Short mmCIF file of C-alpha atoms in Angstrom, two decimals:
data_model
loop_
_atom_site.label_atom_id
_atom_site.label_comp_id
_atom_site.label_asym_id
_atom_site.label_seq_id
_atom_site.Cartn_x
_atom_site.Cartn_y
_atom_site.Cartn_z
CA MET A 1 174.64 6.47 155.35
CA PHE A 2 174.68 3.53 152.97
CA GLU A 3 176.93 0.67 154.31
CA PRO A 4 177.06 -1.91 151.96
CA PRO A 5 178.17 -5.60 152.87
CA ARG A 6 181.51 -6.78 151.71
CA PRO A 7 181.32 -8.52 148.26
CA THR A 8 182.13 -12.31 148.54
CA PHE A 9 184.59 -11.99 145.65
CA SER A 10 186.70 -9.05 144.50
CA VAL A 11 190.00 -8.03 143.39
CA SER A 12 192.23 -5.18 144.12
CA PRO A 13 191.66 -1.94 142.43
CA PRO A 14 194.47 -1.33 139.72
CA HIS A 15 197.72 0.07 141.37
CA ASN A 16 197.82 3.88 141.18
CA TRP A 17 194.66 3.91 139.01
CA THR A 18 193.68 7.38 137.41
CA LEU A 19 190.83 8.90 135.50
CA PRO A 20 191.18 10.77 132.18
CA PRO A 21 190.78 14.57 132.32
CA THR A 22 187.47 14.21 130.57
CA ARG A 23 184.89 11.58 131.53
CA TYR A 24 184.28 9.14 128.60
CA ASP A 25 180.90 9.75 126.99
CA GLY A 26 180.27 6.24 125.97
CA GLY A 27 181.02 6.68 122.09
CA GLY A 28 184.11 5.73 119.86
CA PHE A 29 182.98 1.93 119.00
CA GLY A 30 180.37 2.44 116.45
CA VAL A 31 180.10 2.38 112.57
CA GLU A 32 177.88 3.99 110.16
CA MET A 33 174.95 2.22 108.27
CA ALA A 34 176.93 2.48 105.13
CA ALA A 35 179.17 -0.26 106.51
CA PHE A 36 176.34 -2.81 106.03
CA HIS A 37 174.86 -4.68 103.31
CA GLU A 38 171.59 -3.25 102.09
CA GLU A 39 169.53 -6.12 103.73
CA ASP A 40 171.18 -6.01 106.85
CA ALA A 41 170.67 -2.12 107.03
CA GLY A 42 167.04 -2.65 106.55
CA LEU A 43 167.09 -5.29 109.42
CA LEU A 44 168.86 -3.01 111.77
CA ARG A 45 166.21 -0.21 111.12
CA ARG A 46 163.26 -2.88 111.84
CA VAL A 47 164.83 -4.17 115.01
CA HIS A 48 165.88 -0.85 116.50
CA ASP A 49 162.43 0.72 115.72
CA HIS A 50 160.23 -2.22 117.08
CA ALA A 51 162.35 -2.48 119.97
CA GLN A 52 162.15 1.21 120.64
CA GLU A 53 158.43 1.36 119.91
CA VAL A 54 157.90 -1.34 122.55
CA TYR A 55 159.73 0.68 125.13
CA VAL A 56 157.83 4.08 124.20
CA THR A 57 154.24 2.45 124.29
CA TRP A 58 155.22 1.03 127.82
CA LEU A 59 156.12 4.69 128.85
CA ARG A 60 152.76 5.53 127.55
CA VAL A 61 150.79 2.95 129.35
CA ARG A 62 152.50 1.74 132.27
CA ASP A 63 150.17 3.69 134.64
CA ARG A 64 147.05 2.61 132.96
CA ARG A 65 144.89 -0.58 133.56
CA ASP A 66 144.70 -1.30 129.92
CA TRP A 67 148.12 -2.71 128.42
CA SER A 68 146.66 -4.31 125.43
CA ALA A 69 148.48 -2.05 122.91
CA LEU A 70 151.82 -2.97 124.49
CA HIS A 71 150.80 -6.58 124.47
CA SER A 72 150.37 -6.48 120.82
CA ARG A 73 153.61 -4.86 120.15
CA CYS A 74 155.42 -7.57 122.56
CA GLU A 75 153.47 -10.44 121.07
CA ALA A 76 154.75 -9.42 117.58
CA LEU A 77 158.36 -9.72 118.68
CA GLY A 78 158.04 -13.38 119.53
CA HIS A 79 156.28 -14.52 116.46
CA GLY A 80 156.27 -14.29 112.80
CA ASN A 81 159.20 -12.74 110.72
CA PHE A 82 160.59 -10.70 113.66
CA SER A 83 161.57 -13.86 115.84
CA GLY A 84 164.10 -14.85 113.16
CA MET A 85 165.78 -11.59 112.86
CA GLY A 86 168.38 -12.23 115.30
CA SER A 87 169.66 -15.21 113.32
CA ARG A 88 169.57 -13.39 109.95
CA LEU A 89 170.83 -9.89 110.98
CA GLY A 90 174.33 -9.56 109.63
CA VAL A 91 174.51 -12.53 107.53
CA GLU A 92 174.86 -10.71 104.04
CA THR A 93 177.52 -8.26 105.84
CA LEU A 94 179.59 -11.03 107.27
CA ALA A 95 179.73 -12.93 103.79
CA THR A 96 181.61 -9.83 102.49
CA ASP A 97 184.47 -10.23 105.17
CA PRO A 98 183.76 -6.68 106.71
CA PRO A 99 186.60 -4.95 108.77
CA LYS A 100 187.03 -5.86 112.45
CA ASP A 101 184.99 -2.60 113.57
CA VAL A 102 181.90 -3.78 111.75
CA ARG A 103 182.48 -7.48 113.04
CA ASN A 104 182.51 -6.01 116.60
CA VAL A 105 179.54 -4.03 116.08
CA LEU A 106 177.47 -6.87 114.41
CA HIS A 107 178.49 -9.08 117.58
CA ASP A 108 177.02 -6.68 119.97
CA VAL A 109 173.71 -5.75 117.91
CA ARG A 110 173.11 -9.71 117.23
CA GLY A 111 173.55 -10.30 121.07
CA GLY A 112 172.96 -7.73 123.61
CA ALA A 113 169.34 -8.03 124.70
CA LEU A 114 167.96 -9.05 121.50
CA ALA A 115 167.59 -12.78 122.07
CA ALA A 116 166.21 -12.32 125.57
CA MET A 117 163.77 -9.70 124.26
CA ILE A 118 162.47 -12.06 121.61
CA LEU A 119 162.32 -15.46 123.72
CA GLU A 120 160.49 -13.41 126.48
CA ALA A 121 158.04 -12.25 124.07
CA HIS A 122 157.53 -15.76 122.72
CA LEU A 123 156.78 -16.90 126.22
CA LEU A 124 154.45 -14.18 127.05
CA ALA A 125 151.33 -15.56 128.73
CA GLY A 126 148.83 -12.86 127.88
CA PRO A 127 147.94 -9.08 128.15
CA ASP A 128 147.79 -9.38 131.98
CA ASP A 129 151.27 -10.76 132.35
CA PHE A 130 152.48 -7.18 133.30
CA GLU A 131 155.75 -8.10 135.00
CA ALA A 132 156.75 -9.93 131.66
CA LEU A 133 155.28 -7.08 129.45
CA GLU A 134 157.55 -4.63 131.68
CA ARG A 135 160.73 -7.02 131.14
CA ILE A 136 160.29 -6.89 127.33
CA ALA A 137 159.84 -3.03 127.40
CA LEU A 138 163.07 -2.71 129.31
CA LEU A 139 165.11 -5.22 127.35
CA GLY A 140 163.65 -3.40 124.21
CA ARG A 141 165.04 -0.05 125.70
CA ASP A 142 168.38 -1.42 126.43
CA HIS A 143 168.83 -3.01 123.01
CA ALA A 144 167.66 -0.04 121.13
CA LYS A 145 170.16 2.08 123.08
CA MET A 146 172.91 -0.22 122.36
CA MET A 147 172.19 -0.24 118.80
CA ARG A 148 172.32 3.43 118.68
CA ASN A 149 175.63 3.33 120.41
CA ALA A 150 176.86 0.72 117.84
CA VAL A 151 175.37 2.25 114.62
CA VAL A 152 176.00 6.04 114.88
CA ASP A 153 173.55 7.15 112.32
CA LEU A 154 170.88 4.51 113.08
CA ASP A 155 168.66 7.14 114.48
CA THR A 156 170.60 10.39 114.80
CA ALA A 157 167.63 12.17 116.74
CA LEU A 158 167.60 9.70 119.65
CA ARG A 159 171.33 9.42 119.47
CA ASP A 160 171.70 13.11 120.05
CA ALA A 161 169.16 12.68 122.87
CA ASP A 162 171.28 9.94 124.34
CA LYS A 163 174.19 12.18 124.33
CA THR A 164 172.47 14.85 126.70
CA GLU A 165 173.41 14.85 130.52
CA LYS A 166 171.25 12.40 132.35
CA PRO A 167 172.47 10.70 135.44
CA HIS A 168 172.18 6.94 135.67
CA SER A 169 172.70 4.87 138.87
CA VAL A 170 174.02 1.40 139.20
CA ALA A 171 170.63 0.33 140.26
CA ASP A 172 169.13 1.57 136.98
CA LEU A 173 171.20 -0.85 135.04
CA LEU A 174 171.08 -3.87 137.49
CA ALA A 175 168.10 -3.74 139.89
CA ARG A 176 165.58 -5.18 137.31
CA TRP A 177 167.32 -8.48 137.05
CA ASP A 178 167.52 -9.42 140.67
CA ASP A 179 166.23 -13.05 141.11
CA ARG A 180 164.56 -13.17 137.78
CA PRO A 181 165.18 -15.95 135.20
CA TYR A 182 167.15 -14.70 132.19
CA PRO A 183 165.30 -15.46 129.12
CA SER A 184 167.21 -18.27 127.53
CA LYS A 185 166.95 -21.86 126.64
CA ASP A 186 167.50 -23.13 130.11
CA GLY A 187 166.55 -19.88 131.87
CA PRO A 188 169.06 -19.54 134.72
CA ARG A 189 167.80 -17.03 137.45
CA VAL A 190 170.02 -13.87 137.97
CA GLN A 191 171.10 -12.87 141.45
CA VAL A 192 172.19 -9.43 141.77
CA ASP A 193 174.35 -8.17 144.72
CA LEU A 194 173.87 -4.47 144.62
CA LEU A 195 176.53 -3.13 147.14
CA THR A 196 176.62 0.49 146.25
CA ASP A 197 174.03 3.28 145.49
CA ALA A 198 176.64 5.07 143.26
CA GLY A 199 176.00 6.37 139.94
CA VAL A 200 177.61 4.78 136.81
CA ALA A 201 177.02 7.19 133.90
CA THR A 202 176.42 10.67 133.18
CA ARG A 203 174.42 10.23 129.81
CA CYS A 204 172.42 7.40 128.06
CA LEU A 205 175.29 6.92 125.77
CA GLU A 206 177.75 6.24 128.55
CA ALA A 207 175.03 3.85 130.06
CA SER A 208 174.66 1.98 126.68
CA ALA A 209 178.33 1.49 126.67
CA VAL A 210 178.24 -0.10 130.00
CA ASP A 211 175.39 -2.06 128.76
CA ARG A 212 177.27 -3.39 126.07
CA VAL A 213 179.93 -4.56 128.50
CA LEU A 214 177.43 -6.13 130.79
CA TYR A 215 175.38 -7.90 128.18
CA ASN A 216 178.45 -9.35 126.67
CA LEU A 217 179.36 -10.77 130.05
CA LEU A 218 175.87 -11.68 131.17
CA ASN A 219 175.22 -13.62 127.81
CA ASN A 220 178.62 -15.55 128.24
CA ALA A 221 177.62 -16.42 131.91
CA VAL A 222 174.08 -17.64 130.89
CA ARG A 223 175.48 -19.82 128.04
CA HIS A 224 178.15 -21.45 130.02
CA THR A 225 176.66 -21.80 133.53
CA ALA A 226 176.54 -25.38 134.89
CA ASP A 227 173.58 -24.74 137.10
CA ASP A 228 170.37 -22.53 137.26
CA ARG A 229 172.19 -19.44 138.59
CA VAL A 230 174.13 -16.48 137.43
CA ARG A 231 175.37 -13.91 139.75
CA ILE A 232 175.96 -10.09 139.05
CA ALA A 233 177.63 -7.88 141.72
CA CYS A 234 178.79 -4.24 141.93
CA TRP A 235 180.26 -2.30 144.64
CA ASP A 236 182.89 0.56 145.57
CA ALA A 237 186.14 -0.60 144.87
CA ASP A 238 187.69 2.50 145.84
CA GLU A 239 186.54 6.09 146.16
CA GLY A 240 185.24 7.04 142.69
CA LEU A 241 185.75 3.53 141.27
CA LEU A 242 183.15 0.73 140.63
CA GLN A 243 183.92 -2.98 140.25
CA PHE A 244 181.41 -5.15 138.48
CA VAL A 245 181.74 -8.98 138.65
CA VAL A 246 179.69 -11.55 136.70
CA THR A 247 179.98 -15.04 138.10
CA ASN A 248 178.70 -18.40 136.74
CA SER A 249 179.44 -21.86 137.87
CA VAL A 250 181.82 -23.99 135.61
CA ARG A 251 181.26 -27.38 133.99
CA PRO A 252 184.33 -29.81 134.47
CA GLU A 253 185.23 -29.81 130.64
CA GLU A 254 185.25 -26.12 130.45
CA ARG A 255 187.37 -25.72 133.42
CA THR A 256 189.75 -28.16 131.64
CA TRP A 257 189.56 -26.19 128.64
CA LEU A 258 190.36 -22.89 130.53
CA GLU A 259 193.26 -24.60 132.16
CA LYS A 260 194.72 -26.05 128.91
CA LYS A 261 194.06 -23.21 126.61
CA VAL A 262 194.88 -20.06 128.60
CA GLY A 263 196.07 -21.27 131.94
CA ALA A 264 193.72 -21.24 134.88
CA ASP A 265 196.14 -18.79 136.90
CA SER A 266 196.04 -16.22 134.20
CA LEU A 267 192.74 -15.66 132.06
CA ALA A 268 193.88 -12.45 130.59
CA ALA A 269 194.03 -13.98 126.98
CA LEU A 270 190.28 -14.27 127.14
CA PHE A 271 190.13 -10.71 126.23
CA SER A 272 192.17 -11.15 123.17
CA ARG A 273 190.17 -11.25 120.02
CA GLY A 274 189.57 -14.82 118.73
CA VAL A 275 190.18 -16.69 121.92
CA THR A 276 186.75 -18.43 122.76
CA HIS A 277 185.10 -21.59 123.73
CA GLY A 278 182.09 -21.99 121.36
CA GLY A 279 181.61 -18.30 120.72
CA THR A 280 183.08 -15.70 118.36
CA GLY A 281 185.91 -14.52 120.42
CA ILE A 282 184.61 -10.86 119.92
CA GLY A 283 182.58 -10.26 123.23
CA MET A 284 185.39 -10.31 125.88
CA HIS A 285 187.59 -8.25 123.27
CA ASN A 286 184.71 -5.50 123.20
CA VAL A 287 184.58 -5.51 126.94
CA ALA A 288 188.12 -4.59 127.27
CA SER A 289 187.94 -1.89 124.66
CA PHE A 290 185.18 -0.03 126.18
CA VAL A 291 186.70 -0.37 129.80
CA ALA A 292 190.21 0.97 128.15
CA ALA A 293 188.11 4.04 126.76
CA ALA A 294 186.46 4.76 130.20
CA PHE A 295 190.04 5.07 131.70
CA GLY A 296 191.83 6.81 128.70
CA MET A 297 193.86 3.98 127.70
CA ARG A 298 194.75 3.09 124.06
CA ASN A 299 193.47 -0.45 123.82
CA GLY A 300 191.70 -3.16 125.69
CA GLY A 301 195.11 -5.19 126.00
CA ILE A 302 196.52 -2.22 128.30
CA ALA A 303 193.29 -2.10 130.29
CA VAL A 304 193.56 -5.96 131.16
CA SER A 305 197.43 -5.82 131.87
CA LYS A 306 196.79 -3.15 134.40
CA GLY A 307 193.92 -4.90 136.12
CA TYR A 308 191.10 -2.66 134.95
CA ALA A 309 189.24 -5.87 133.58
CA GLY A 310 190.11 -9.47 134.04
CA ALA A 311 188.59 -13.05 134.82
CA SER A 312 189.52 -15.72 137.44
CA ILE A 313 188.34 -19.03 138.14
CA ASP A 314 187.94 -20.52 141.67
CA GLY A 315 185.89 -23.00 143.64
CA ALA A 316 182.71 -20.73 143.31
CA GLY A 317 183.09 -20.60 139.52
CA PHE A 318 184.24 -18.14 136.70
CA HIS A 319 184.25 -14.65 137.47
CA ALA A 320 184.50 -11.96 134.79
CA TRP A 321 184.98 -8.46 136.22
CA PHE A 322 185.77 -4.89 135.20
CA HIS A 323 186.10 -1.54 136.84
CA TRP A 324 184.25 1.54 135.82
CA PRO A 325 184.63 5.28 136.96
CA ALA A 326 181.74 6.10 139.48
CA ALA A 327 179.53 9.19 138.51
CA PRO A 328 177.30 11.55 140.48
CA SER A 329 174.41 9.43 142.26
CA GLU A 330 171.69 11.86 141.70
CA LYS A 331 168.19 9.94 142.03
CA ARG A 332 166.25 9.97 138.68
CA THR A 333 163.35 8.33 137.11
CA GLU A 334 164.29 5.72 134.10
CA SER A 335 163.80 7.12 130.73
#
């Protein structure tokens, strides 16, 4: 029997927590292509299609000795026009002062795995750098899925496939990060404490919702960490309930900002829209919204107030955490 060690940081499960009668499918926080400026709509398609193509190419060649085709596609991500797409994506739409739901989506499709994928491709050593090529392919898979979650008619055929039953374990989402540098300017290493063998999603669409939560927290941690480490942990908080925690060390000036801006004893305000230290104030808000949906609550504010998501700071650093319903843990091959 799997007997995980105790986590080094945890919070109590929400009091009398409950699940909705129907499991959350991962949708509800997307918009249609018509919401974007024509130029941004074209960029969305290019980013999605190239990221998906990199992943599909990896699936085709991963058991072969010749990965030259994958190398060519990955190399194109890190050079030329594509490498600047992340900064250009959404500029024209944002200039029109779009609704909040469009801004929320743009935050996640401009963030997510995109910057990491592009930088990893830029640093690619060559066609024999198999580990890096695999990381790029998996980052491409994650970002393409998150984009389909966020833009509902970006690729309707693949989104329909994302809705089909397909179990995902916590390991599917986290194991590939363990002790690997996160592609960023300073490249902190990510430590994964995988303390459960539970399932986390019943379909790709739900897994992409969890990814939108995790990448928001991971990107925040990478940007703010005071050293070369970021930590992700997941364990069984209760029967049928998972807890995820993303931890980073904190610079003195950021600790002071947290204490003055929101109060170090209660960081719930960080999940309110617009509260940020050098960001957009949207990512944490999106986190709370998804968690609320997973437990059948009306909005993220309720989820935070009831303890389904939150943040805290202590001597070990800043901890951003959330709960998610466990799913059947059937073993599967990633796809």
